[in-house]
Short mmCIF file of C-alpha atoms in Angstrom, two decimals:
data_model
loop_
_atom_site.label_atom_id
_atom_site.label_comp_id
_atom_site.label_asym_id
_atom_site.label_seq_id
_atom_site.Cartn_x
_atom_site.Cartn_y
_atom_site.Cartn_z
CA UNK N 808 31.45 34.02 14.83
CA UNK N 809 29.00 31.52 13.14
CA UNK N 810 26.61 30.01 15.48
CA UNK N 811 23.64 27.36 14.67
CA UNK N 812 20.90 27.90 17.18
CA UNK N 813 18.74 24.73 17.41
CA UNK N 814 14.76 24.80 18.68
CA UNK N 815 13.84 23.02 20.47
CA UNK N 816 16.18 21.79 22.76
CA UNK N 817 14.23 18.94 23.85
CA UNK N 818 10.68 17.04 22.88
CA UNK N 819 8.46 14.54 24.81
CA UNK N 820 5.72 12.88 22.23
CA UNK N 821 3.75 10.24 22.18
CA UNK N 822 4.97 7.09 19.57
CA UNK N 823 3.08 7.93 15.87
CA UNK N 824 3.20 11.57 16.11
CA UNK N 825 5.00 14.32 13.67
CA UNK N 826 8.23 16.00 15.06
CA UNK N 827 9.37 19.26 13.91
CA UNK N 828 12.54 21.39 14.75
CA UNK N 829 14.34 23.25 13.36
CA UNK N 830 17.81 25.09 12.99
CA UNK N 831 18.93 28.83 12.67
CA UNK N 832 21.77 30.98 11.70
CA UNK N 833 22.78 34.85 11.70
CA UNK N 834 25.04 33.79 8.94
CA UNK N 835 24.34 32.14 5.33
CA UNK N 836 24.98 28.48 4.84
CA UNK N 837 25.97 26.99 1.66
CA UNK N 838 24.84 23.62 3.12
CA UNK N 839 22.83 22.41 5.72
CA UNK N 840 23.40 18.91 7.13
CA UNK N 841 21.31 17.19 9.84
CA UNK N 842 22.88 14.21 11.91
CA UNK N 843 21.48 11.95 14.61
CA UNK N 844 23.52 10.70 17.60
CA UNK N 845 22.42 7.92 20.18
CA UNK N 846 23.83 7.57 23.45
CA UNK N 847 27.46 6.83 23.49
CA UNK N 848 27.74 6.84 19.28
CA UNK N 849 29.02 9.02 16.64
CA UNK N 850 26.89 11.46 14.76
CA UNK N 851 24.95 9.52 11.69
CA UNK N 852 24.45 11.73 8.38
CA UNK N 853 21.04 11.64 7.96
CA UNK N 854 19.91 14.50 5.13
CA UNK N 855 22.50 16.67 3.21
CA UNK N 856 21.10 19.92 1.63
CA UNK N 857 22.92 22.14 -1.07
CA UNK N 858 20.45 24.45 -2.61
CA UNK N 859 18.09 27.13 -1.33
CA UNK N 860 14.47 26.50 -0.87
CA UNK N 861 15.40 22.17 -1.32
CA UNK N 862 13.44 20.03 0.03
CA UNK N 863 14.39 16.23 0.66
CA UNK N 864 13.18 13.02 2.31
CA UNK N 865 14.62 10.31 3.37
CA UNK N 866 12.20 7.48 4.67
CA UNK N 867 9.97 9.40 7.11
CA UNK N 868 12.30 12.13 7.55
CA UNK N 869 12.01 15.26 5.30
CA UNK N 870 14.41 18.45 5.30
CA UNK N 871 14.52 21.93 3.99
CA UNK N 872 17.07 24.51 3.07
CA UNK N 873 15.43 27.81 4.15
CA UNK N 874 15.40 30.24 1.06
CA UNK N 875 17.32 32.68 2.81
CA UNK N 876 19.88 30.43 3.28
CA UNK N 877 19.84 31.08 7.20
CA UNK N 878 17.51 28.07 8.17
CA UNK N 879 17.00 24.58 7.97
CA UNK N 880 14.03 22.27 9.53
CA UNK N 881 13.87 18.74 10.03
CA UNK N 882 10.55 17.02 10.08
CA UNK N 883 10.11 13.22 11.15
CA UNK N 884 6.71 11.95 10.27
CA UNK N 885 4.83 8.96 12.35
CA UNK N 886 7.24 8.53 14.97
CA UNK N 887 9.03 5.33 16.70
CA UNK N 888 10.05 4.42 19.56
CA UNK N 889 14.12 4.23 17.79
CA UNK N 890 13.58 7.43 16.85
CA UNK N 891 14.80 8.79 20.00
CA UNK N 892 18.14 9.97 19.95
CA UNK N 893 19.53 14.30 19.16
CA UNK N 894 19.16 15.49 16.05
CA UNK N 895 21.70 18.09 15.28
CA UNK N 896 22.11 20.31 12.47
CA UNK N 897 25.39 20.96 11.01
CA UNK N 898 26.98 23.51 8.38
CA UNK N 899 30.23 24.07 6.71
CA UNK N 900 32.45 26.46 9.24
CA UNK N 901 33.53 29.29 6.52
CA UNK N 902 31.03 29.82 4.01
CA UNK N 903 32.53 28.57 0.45
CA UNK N 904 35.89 28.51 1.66
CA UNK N 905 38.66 25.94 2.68
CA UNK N 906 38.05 22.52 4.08
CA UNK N 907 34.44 23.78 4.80
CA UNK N 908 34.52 22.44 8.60
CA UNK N 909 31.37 21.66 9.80
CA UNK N 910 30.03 23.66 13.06
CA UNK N 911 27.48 22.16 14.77
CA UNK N 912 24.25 23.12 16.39
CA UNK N 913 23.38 22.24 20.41
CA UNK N 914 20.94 19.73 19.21
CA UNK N 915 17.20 18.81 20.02
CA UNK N 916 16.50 15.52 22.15
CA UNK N 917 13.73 13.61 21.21
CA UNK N 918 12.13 11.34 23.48
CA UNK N 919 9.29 9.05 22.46
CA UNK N 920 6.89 7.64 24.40
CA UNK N 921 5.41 4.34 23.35
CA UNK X 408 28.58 -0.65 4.55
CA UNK X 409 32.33 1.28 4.88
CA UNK X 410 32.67 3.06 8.03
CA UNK X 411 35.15 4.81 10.07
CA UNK X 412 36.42 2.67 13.06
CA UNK X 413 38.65 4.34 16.29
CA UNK X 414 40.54 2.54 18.91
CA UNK X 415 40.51 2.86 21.51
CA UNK X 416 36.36 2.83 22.88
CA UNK X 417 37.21 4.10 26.13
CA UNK X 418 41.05 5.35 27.30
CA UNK X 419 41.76 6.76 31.33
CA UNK X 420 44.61 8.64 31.90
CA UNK X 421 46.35 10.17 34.34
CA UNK X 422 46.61 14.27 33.87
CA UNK X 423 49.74 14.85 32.08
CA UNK X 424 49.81 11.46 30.45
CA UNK X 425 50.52 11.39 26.20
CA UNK X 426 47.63 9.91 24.27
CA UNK X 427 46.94 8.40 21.09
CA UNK X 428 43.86 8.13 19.59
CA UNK X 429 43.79 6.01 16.42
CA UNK X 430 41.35 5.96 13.31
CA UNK X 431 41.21 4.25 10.49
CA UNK X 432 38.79 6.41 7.75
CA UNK X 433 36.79 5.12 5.04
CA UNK X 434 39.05 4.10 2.76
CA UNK X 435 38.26 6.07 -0.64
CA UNK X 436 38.30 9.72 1.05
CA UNK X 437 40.60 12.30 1.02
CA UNK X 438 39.46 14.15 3.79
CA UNK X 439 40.01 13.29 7.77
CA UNK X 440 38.73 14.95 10.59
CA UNK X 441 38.86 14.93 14.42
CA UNK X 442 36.37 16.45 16.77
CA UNK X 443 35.10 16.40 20.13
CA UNK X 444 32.68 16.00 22.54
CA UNK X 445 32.46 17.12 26.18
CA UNK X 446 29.70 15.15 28.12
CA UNK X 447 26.44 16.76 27.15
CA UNK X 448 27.64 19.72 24.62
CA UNK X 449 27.99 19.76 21.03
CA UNK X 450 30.10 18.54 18.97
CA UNK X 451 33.35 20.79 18.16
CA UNK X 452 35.77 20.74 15.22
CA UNK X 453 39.29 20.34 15.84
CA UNK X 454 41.19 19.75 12.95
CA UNK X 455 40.83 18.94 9.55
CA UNK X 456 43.69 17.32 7.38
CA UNK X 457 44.19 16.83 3.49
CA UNK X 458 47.09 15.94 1.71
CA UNK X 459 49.22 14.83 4.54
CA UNK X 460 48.75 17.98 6.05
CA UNK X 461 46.50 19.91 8.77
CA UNK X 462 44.26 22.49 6.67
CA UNK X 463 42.36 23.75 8.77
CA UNK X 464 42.63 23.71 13.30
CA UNK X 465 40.50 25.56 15.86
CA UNK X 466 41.71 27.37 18.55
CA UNK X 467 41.02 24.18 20.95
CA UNK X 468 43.81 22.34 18.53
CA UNK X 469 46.62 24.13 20.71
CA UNK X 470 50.33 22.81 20.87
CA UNK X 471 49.06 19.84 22.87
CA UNK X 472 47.31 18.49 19.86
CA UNK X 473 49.14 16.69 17.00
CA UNK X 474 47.81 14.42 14.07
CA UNK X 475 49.18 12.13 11.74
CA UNK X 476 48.45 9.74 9.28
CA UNK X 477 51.79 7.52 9.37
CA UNK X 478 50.46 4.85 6.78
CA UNK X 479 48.21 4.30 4.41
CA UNK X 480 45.18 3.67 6.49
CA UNK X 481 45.79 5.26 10.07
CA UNK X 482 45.29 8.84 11.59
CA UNK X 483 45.80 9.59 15.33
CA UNK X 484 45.34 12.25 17.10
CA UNK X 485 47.86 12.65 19.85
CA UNK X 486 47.47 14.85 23.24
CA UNK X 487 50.83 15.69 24.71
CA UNK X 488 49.83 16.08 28.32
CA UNK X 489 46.85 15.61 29.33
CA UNK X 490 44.92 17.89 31.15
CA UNK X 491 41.11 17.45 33.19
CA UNK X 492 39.53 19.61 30.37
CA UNK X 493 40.55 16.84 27.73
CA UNK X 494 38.00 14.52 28.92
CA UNK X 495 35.57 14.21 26.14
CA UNK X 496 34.13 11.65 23.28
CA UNK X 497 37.07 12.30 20.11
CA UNK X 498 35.19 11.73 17.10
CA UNK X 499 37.19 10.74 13.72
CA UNK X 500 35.20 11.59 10.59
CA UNK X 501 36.48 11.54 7.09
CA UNK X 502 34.93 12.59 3.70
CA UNK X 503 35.16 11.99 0.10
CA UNK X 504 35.97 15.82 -1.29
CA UNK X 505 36.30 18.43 1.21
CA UNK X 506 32.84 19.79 3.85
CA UNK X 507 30.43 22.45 2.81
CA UNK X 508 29.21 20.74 -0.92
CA UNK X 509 28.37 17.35 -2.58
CA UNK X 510 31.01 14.10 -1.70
CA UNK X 511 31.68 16.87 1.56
CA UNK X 512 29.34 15.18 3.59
CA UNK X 513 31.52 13.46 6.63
CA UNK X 514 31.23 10.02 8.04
CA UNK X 515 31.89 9.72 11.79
CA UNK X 516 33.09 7.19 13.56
CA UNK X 517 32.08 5.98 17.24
CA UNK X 518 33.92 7.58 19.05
CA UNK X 519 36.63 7.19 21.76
CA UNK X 520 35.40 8.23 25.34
CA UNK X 521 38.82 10.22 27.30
CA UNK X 522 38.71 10.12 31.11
CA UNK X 523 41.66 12.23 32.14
CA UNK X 524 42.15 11.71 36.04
#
C-alpha cells in the first residue's frame, strides 16, 4: 500500500541554523501536506502543496513538491528554540479519488539547542 | 481563529467499557474526520464522514467503532468495548471540501488522550 517514508527521523542543531528533511513515496501524490505536532497537541497545517515542481514559504519555512510527484522537502531557515516539535508530511490516501484521506509519514523530531 | 475543539482531554476506562469521544468541527466544513495516535507512532486515519454518512473507514474502524454527528455541530466517535490496544490520542479533524486538493486541507483538533485499563 502507500507509504510516506520520512528522513530523518530525528535532528539535534544548534538555535539559528537551517533544517532540512524531507519526505518520500513509491507512489505519486497529488498533494503534499506538511504538519507540525508538539507534545500532547494535534497536528498544525503548516504548508499545503498541489502542483509538481511548487515551491512555497511560509515565514521561515519553505516547501517543495518534487517534480516526480514522489517527494516533498521541508526546509526551516534560522532556527528557534519553538521550533522544536515533529514535522510530518502528509498526502491524500488514494490518489485523486474519494474523500482523499490523508496518510501520514513517521515524522522527523527536531530538537533545538539554544 | 476557528478551530476544532474535542472533549474529553483525557478519558480512562476500564477494558470493555463504551466510549464517546465528542468533537465539535469548524463550523463551515463539510468534511469530518477521526484519527489516531498510539504513544510515539504516526498518526492513522480512521474514518472519514460526509453527508451524514461514513465515506471512507480503515481496516482499524472495525465493528467496535461508530460515528455520528447527531446535531448540527457534534461528531463522536464511539468505541463499543474497549480493548488495551485502544489506548491512543483520537484526533478530530474536519475540512472545507474533501482531502487530496485546495479547501482539502484538514484542521485538527487537540486531541483526546484514551487510557484503556
Amino acid at each position: 500500500g502507500q507509504q510516506l517514508n520520512q528522513s530523518p527521523q530525528s535532528m539535534f542543531i544548534q538555535e539559528g541554523e537551517d533544517v532540512s528533511m524531507n519526505c518520500t513515496s513509491s507512489s505519486i501524490f497529488n498533494t503534499w501536506l506538511w504538519y507540525k505536532q508538539d507534545p500532547g497537541e494535534g497536528p498544525v497545517l503548516l504548508i499545503a502543496l498541489y502542483k509538481a515542481g511548487e515551491l512555497t514559504s511560509n515565514g521561515r519555512l519553505t516547501a517543495q513538491f518534487g517534480i516526480t510527484r514522489k517527494d516533498s522537502f521541508l526546509n526551516i531557515s534560522a532556527s528557534i528554540p519553538s521550533d522544536v516539535g515533529i514535522y510530518f508530511c502528509a498526502g491524500p490516501l488514494n490518489y485523486g479519488g474519494s474523500q482523499g484521506n490523508l496518510i501520514f509519514g513517521k515524522g522527523t523530531k527536531l530538537s533545538v539547542k539554544p | 481563529e476557528p478551530e476544532v475543539t474535542q472533549t474529553p482531554s483525557h478519558q480512562v476506562t476500564q477494558m470493555g467499557q463504551e466510549v464517546i469521544l465528542r468533537c465539535v468541527p469548524i463550523s463551515n466544513h463539510l468534511y469530518f474526520y477521526w484519527y489516531r495516535q498510539i504513544l510515539g507512532q504516526k498518526v492513522e486515519f480512521l474514518v472519514s464522514f460526509y453527508n451524514n454518512e461514513i465515506s471512507e473507514k480503515s481496516e482499524i474502524f472495525d465493528d467496535q467503532f461508530s460515528v455520528e454527528r447527531p446535531d448540527g455541530s457534534n461528531f463522536t466517535l464511539k468505541i463499543r468495548s474497549t480493548k488495551l490496544e485502544d489506548s491512543a490520542m483520537y484526533f478530530c479533524a474536519s475540512s472545507e471540501a474533501g482531502a487530496g486538493g485546495p479547501g482539502g486541507e484538514l484542521f485538527f483538533g487537540e486531541g483526546s488522550r484514551l487510557t484503556v485499563l
